Short mmCIF file of C-alpha atoms in Angstrom, two decimals:
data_model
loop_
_atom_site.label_atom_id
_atom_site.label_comp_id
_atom_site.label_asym_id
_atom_site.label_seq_id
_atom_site.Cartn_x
_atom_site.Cartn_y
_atom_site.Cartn_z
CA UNK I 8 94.55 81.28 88.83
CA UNK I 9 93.58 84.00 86.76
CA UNK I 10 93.69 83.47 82.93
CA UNK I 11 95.89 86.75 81.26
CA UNK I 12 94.93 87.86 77.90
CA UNK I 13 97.16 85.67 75.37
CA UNK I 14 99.70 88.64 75.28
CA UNK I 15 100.65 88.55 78.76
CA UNK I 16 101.48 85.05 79.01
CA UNK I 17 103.14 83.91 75.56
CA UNK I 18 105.07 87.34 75.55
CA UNK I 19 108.96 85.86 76.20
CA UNK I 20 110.31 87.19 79.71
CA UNK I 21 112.92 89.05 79.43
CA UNK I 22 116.83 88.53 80.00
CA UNK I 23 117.23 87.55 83.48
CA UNK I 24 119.14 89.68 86.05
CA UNK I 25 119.11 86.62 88.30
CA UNK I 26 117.33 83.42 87.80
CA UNK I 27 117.51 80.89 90.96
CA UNK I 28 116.16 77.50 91.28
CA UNK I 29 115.47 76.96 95.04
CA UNK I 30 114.44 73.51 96.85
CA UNK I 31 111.17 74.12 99.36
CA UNK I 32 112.86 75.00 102.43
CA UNK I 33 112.55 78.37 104.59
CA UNK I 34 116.70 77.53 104.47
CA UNK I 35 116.22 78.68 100.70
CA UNK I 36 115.06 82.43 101.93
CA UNK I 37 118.39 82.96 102.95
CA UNK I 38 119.63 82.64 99.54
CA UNK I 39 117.46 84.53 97.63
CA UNK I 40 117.78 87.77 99.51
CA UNK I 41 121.51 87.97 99.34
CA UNK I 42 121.15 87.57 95.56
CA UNK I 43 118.05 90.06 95.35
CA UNK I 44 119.31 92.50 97.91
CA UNK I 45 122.43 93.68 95.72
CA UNK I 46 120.19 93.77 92.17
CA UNK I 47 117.49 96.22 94.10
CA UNK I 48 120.25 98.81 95.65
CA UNK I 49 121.05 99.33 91.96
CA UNK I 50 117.51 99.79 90.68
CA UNK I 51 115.82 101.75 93.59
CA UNK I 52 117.30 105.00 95.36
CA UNK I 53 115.18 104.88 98.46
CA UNK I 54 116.22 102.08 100.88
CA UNK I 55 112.41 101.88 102.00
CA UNK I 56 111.47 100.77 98.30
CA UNK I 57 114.45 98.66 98.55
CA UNK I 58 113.23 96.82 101.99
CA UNK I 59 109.52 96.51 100.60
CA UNK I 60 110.33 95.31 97.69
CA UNK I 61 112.96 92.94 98.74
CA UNK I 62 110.04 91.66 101.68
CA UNK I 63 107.63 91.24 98.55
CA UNK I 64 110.31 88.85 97.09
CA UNK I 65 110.42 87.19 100.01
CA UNK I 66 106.71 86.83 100.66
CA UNK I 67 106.24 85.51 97.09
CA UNK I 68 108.86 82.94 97.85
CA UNK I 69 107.53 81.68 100.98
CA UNK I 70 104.16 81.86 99.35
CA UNK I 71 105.45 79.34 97.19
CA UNK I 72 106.80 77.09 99.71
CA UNK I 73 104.30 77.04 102.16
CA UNK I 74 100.73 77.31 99.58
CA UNK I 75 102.31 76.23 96.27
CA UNK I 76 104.86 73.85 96.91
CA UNK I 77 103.16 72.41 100.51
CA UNK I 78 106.31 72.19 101.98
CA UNK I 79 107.81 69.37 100.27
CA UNK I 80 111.45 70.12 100.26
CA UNK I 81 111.13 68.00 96.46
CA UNK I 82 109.69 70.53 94.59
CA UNK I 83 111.14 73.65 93.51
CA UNK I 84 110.46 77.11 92.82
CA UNK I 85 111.84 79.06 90.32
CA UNK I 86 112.92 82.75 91.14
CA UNK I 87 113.53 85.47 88.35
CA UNK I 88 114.51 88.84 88.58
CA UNK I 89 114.17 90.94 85.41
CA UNK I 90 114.27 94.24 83.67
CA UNK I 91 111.33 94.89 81.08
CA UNK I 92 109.92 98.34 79.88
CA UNK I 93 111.81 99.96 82.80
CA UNK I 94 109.72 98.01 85.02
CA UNK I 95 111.41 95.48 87.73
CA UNK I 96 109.68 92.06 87.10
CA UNK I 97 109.66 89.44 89.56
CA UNK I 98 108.32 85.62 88.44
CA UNK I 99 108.18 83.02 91.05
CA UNK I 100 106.96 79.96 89.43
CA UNK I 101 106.35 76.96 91.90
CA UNK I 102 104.66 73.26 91.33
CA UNK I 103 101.28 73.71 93.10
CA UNK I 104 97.94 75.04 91.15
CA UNK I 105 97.93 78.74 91.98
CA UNK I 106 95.55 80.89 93.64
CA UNK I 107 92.85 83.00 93.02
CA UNK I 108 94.26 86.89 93.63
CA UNK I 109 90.23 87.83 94.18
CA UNK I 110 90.18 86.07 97.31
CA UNK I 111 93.19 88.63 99.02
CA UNK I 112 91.59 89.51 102.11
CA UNK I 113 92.07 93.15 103.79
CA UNK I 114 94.08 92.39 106.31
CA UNK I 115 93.66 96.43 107.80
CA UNK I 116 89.95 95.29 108.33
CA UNK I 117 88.59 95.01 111.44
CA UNK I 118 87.41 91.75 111.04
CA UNK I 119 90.87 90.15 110.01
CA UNK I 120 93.32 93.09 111.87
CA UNK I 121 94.07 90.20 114.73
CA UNK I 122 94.48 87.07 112.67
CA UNK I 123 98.11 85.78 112.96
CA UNK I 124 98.02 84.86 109.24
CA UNK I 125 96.70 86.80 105.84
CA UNK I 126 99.02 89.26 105.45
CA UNK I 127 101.30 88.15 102.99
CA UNK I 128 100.44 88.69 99.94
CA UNK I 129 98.59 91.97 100.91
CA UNK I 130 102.79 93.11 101.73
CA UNK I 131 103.34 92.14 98.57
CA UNK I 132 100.17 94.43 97.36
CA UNK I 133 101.55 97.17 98.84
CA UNK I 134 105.21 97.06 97.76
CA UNK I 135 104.77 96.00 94.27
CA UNK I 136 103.09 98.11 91.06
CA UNK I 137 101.04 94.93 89.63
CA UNK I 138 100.69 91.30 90.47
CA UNK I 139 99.68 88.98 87.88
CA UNK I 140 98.87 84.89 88.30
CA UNK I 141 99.35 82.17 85.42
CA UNK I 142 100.42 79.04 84.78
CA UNK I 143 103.38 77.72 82.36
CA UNK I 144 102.68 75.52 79.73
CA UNK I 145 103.44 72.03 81.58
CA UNK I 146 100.80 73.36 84.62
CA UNK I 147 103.15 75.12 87.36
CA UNK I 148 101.43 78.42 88.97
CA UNK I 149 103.54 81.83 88.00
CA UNK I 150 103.56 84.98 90.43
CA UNK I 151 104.54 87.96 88.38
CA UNK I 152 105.40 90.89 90.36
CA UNK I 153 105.94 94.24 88.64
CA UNK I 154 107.23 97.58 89.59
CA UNK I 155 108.66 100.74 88.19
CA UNK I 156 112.41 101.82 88.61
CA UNK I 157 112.12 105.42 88.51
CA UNK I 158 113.79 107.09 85.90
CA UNK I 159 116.67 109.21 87.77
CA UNK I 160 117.87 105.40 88.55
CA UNK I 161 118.38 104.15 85.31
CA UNK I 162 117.74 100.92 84.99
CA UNK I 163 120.62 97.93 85.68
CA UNK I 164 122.88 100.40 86.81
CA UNK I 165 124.59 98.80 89.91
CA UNK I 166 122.47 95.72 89.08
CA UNK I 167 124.32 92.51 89.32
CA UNK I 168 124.88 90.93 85.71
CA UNK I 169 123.13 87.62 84.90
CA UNK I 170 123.64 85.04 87.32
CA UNK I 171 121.53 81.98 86.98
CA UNK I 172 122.84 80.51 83.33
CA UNK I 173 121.15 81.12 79.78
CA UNK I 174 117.68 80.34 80.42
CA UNK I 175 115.21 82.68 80.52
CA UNK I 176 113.09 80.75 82.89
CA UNK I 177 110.26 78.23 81.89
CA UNK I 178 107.87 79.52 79.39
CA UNK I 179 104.18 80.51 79.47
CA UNK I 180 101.48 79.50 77.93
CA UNK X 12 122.56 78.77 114.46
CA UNK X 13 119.92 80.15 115.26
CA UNK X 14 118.56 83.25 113.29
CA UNK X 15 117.20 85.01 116.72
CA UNK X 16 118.68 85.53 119.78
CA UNK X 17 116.26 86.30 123.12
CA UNK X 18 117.91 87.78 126.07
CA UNK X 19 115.50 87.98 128.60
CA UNK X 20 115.92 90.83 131.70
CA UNK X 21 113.09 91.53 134.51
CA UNK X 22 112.61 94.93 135.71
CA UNK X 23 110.42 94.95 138.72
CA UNK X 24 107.04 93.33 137.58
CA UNK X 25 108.00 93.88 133.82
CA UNK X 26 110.15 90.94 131.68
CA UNK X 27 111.76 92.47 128.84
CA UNK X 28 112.53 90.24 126.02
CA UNK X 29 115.35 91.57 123.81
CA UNK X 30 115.19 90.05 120.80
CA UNK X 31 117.92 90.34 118.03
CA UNK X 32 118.42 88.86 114.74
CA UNK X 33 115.56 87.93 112.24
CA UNK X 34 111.76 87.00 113.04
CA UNK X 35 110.40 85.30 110.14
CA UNK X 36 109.04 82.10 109.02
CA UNK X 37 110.91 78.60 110.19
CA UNK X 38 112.88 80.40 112.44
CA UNK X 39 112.35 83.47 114.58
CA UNK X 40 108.48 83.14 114.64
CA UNK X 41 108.34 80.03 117.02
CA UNK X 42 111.02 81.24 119.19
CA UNK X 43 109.36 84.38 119.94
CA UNK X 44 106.11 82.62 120.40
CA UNK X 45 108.15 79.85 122.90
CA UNK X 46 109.18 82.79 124.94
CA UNK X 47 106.12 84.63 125.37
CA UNK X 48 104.11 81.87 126.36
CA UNK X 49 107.32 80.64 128.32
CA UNK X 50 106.83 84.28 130.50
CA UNK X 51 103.15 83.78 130.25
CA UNK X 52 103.19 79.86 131.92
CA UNK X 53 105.97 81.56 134.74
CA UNK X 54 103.11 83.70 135.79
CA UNK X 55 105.03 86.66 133.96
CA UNK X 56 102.21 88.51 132.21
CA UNK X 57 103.97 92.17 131.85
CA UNK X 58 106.14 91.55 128.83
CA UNK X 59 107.98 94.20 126.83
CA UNK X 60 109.16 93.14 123.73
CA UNK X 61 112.60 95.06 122.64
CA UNK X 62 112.54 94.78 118.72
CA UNK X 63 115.86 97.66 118.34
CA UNK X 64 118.30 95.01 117.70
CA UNK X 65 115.82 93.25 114.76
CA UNK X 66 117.60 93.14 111.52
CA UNK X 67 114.28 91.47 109.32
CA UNK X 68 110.58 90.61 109.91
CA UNK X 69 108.22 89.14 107.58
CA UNK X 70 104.37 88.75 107.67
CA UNK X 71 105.19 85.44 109.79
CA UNK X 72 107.35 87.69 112.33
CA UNK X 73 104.26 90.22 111.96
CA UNK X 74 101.74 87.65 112.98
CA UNK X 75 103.77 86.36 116.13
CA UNK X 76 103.82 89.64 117.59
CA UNK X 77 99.81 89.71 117.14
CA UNK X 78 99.33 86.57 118.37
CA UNK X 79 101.85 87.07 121.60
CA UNK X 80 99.55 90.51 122.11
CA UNK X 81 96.30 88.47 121.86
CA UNK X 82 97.72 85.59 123.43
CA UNK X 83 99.09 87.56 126.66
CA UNK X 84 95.56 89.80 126.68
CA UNK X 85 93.54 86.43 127.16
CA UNK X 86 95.81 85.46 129.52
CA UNK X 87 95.23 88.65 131.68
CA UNK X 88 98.71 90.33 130.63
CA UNK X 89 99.87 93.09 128.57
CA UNK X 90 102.38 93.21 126.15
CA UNK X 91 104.18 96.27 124.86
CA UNK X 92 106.46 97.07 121.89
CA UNK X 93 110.08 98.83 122.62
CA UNK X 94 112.11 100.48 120.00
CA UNK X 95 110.63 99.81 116.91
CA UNK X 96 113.13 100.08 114.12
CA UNK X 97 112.37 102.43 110.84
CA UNK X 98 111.61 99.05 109.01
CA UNK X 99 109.05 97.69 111.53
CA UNK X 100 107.64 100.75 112.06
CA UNK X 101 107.05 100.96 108.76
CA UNK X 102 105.49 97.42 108.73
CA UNK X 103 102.79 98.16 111.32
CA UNK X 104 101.98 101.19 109.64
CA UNK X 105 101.12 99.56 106.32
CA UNK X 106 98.98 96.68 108.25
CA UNK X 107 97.40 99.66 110.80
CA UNK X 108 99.28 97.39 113.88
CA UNK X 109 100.29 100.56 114.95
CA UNK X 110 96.95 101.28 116.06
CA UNK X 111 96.40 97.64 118.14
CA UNK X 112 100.05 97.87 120.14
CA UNK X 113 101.58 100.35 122.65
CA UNK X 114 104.78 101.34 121.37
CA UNK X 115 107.84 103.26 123.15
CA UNK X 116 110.97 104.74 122.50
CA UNK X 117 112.26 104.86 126.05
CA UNK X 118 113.09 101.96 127.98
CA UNK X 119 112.34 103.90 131.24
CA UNK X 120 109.11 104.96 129.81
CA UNK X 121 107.66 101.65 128.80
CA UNK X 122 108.16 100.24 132.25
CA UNK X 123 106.57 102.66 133.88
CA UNK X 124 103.35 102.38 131.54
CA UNK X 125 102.86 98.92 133.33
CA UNK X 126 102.21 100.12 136.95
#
């Protein structure tokens, strides 16, 4: 896991569009699209930036399940949709010990273009502004995914209203 | 239920698989892969995946339609792609699949690429 300059992690997130608390299960994906799906028709224009960004969401997620949480169906993983800075932010915070963003492979490369696996987080890459890795302060790995709502779409407009309760999600350290 | 359906259709020496619904991880991914290697076992090694009815793929759905390709190659087959939608086409663009499969918009067309 990367270590973020001290501003980046105590900074408090934001009020939550959506905030979901998911067991480990593939079951869970299900889920979290219908609840993101809705909240990123309101924020994006283009239903291409829609369908990447929504696949990012859902690459994080399954990131979480399958690297972070190892599949154990008794962990969870804590989704968060957000508006900060008219920036989207998506946190997925899940009980394993991260990874190391510097070791994203090019999966376009010749070398790794066949490989069934790899490509990921590299969707994720593509779809997303910024991706940032830390941890909160009791030790779970945080995926923050940023991107920019263009202006003509103001942001929240359309967006669903908060959903997941009065937390704003666990905080950093 | 299950999140893909597979309809399967032989046209001459080709098998078209018509797949509909979602390919992604836990789901859709080892379905697709049963099938292929399904045709593959059968001695069916011209295979012609129809993707037009696919409503969601992920990188896991992405990597079983590499791995069917390089599976079916080493096996002495060929596998083709059949109306992409806008979404996968999309996909394969960004991961430069595009460049690795044979894709078609016409049925008629894809079948006769295999003779």
């Amino acid at each position: 896991v990367t270590d973020l300059p001290a501003s980046h992690t105590t900074r408090p997130f934001p009020q939550p569009l959506i905030h979901l608390t998911i067991g480990s299960t593939y079951k869970q994906l299900t889920l979290v699209s219908a609840a993101a799906q809705p909240v990123l028709r309101g924020l994006f224009a283009d239903s291409l930036t829609v369908d990447r960004v929504a696949l990012a969401i859902h690459e994080a997620v399954v990131n979480a399940i399958r690297h972070g949480n190892h599949e154990n169906p008794h962990t969870i993983i804590e989704i968060t949709l957000a508006i900060e800075d008219g920036d989207l932010i998506v946190r997925v915070v899940d009980e394993g010990s991260g990874f190391d963003l510097a070791e994203l492979q090019d999966p376009r490369h010749p070398d790794t273009l066949m490989r069934p696996h790899g490509r990921g987080l590299f969707l994720i890459h593509h779809a997303m502004d910024s991706i940032e890795t830390a941890r909160t302060h009791d030790g779970r790995a945080v995926l923050t995914l940023r991107k920019a709502i263009p202006p003509h779409h103001p942001p929240g407009r359309g967006a669903h209203p908060h959903q997941g309760g009065p937390d704003h999600g666990p905080a950093l350290d | 239920m299950a999140q893909l359906s597979i309809k399967q259709d032989q046209q001459g020496d080709v098998t078209i698989l018509r797949l509909s619904g979602k390919v992604t991880i836990g789901e859709g991914s080892v379905q697709l892969r049963e099938a292929v290697r399904g045709l593959l076992e059968g001695g069916k090694k011209n295979v012609l995946l129809d993707l037009g009815d696919i409503s969601y793929i992920d990188s896991s759905g992405i990597g079983e339609l590499v791995s069917s390709y390089t599976t079916t190659n080493n096996q002495g087959g060929t596998l083709k792609l059949l109306n992409l939608t806008k979404k996968l086409q999309d996909l394969l663009t960004i991961t430069k699949l595009l460049t690795v499969f044979q894709t078609f918009d016409n049925e008629q067309e894809a079948i006769d690429s295999f003779s």
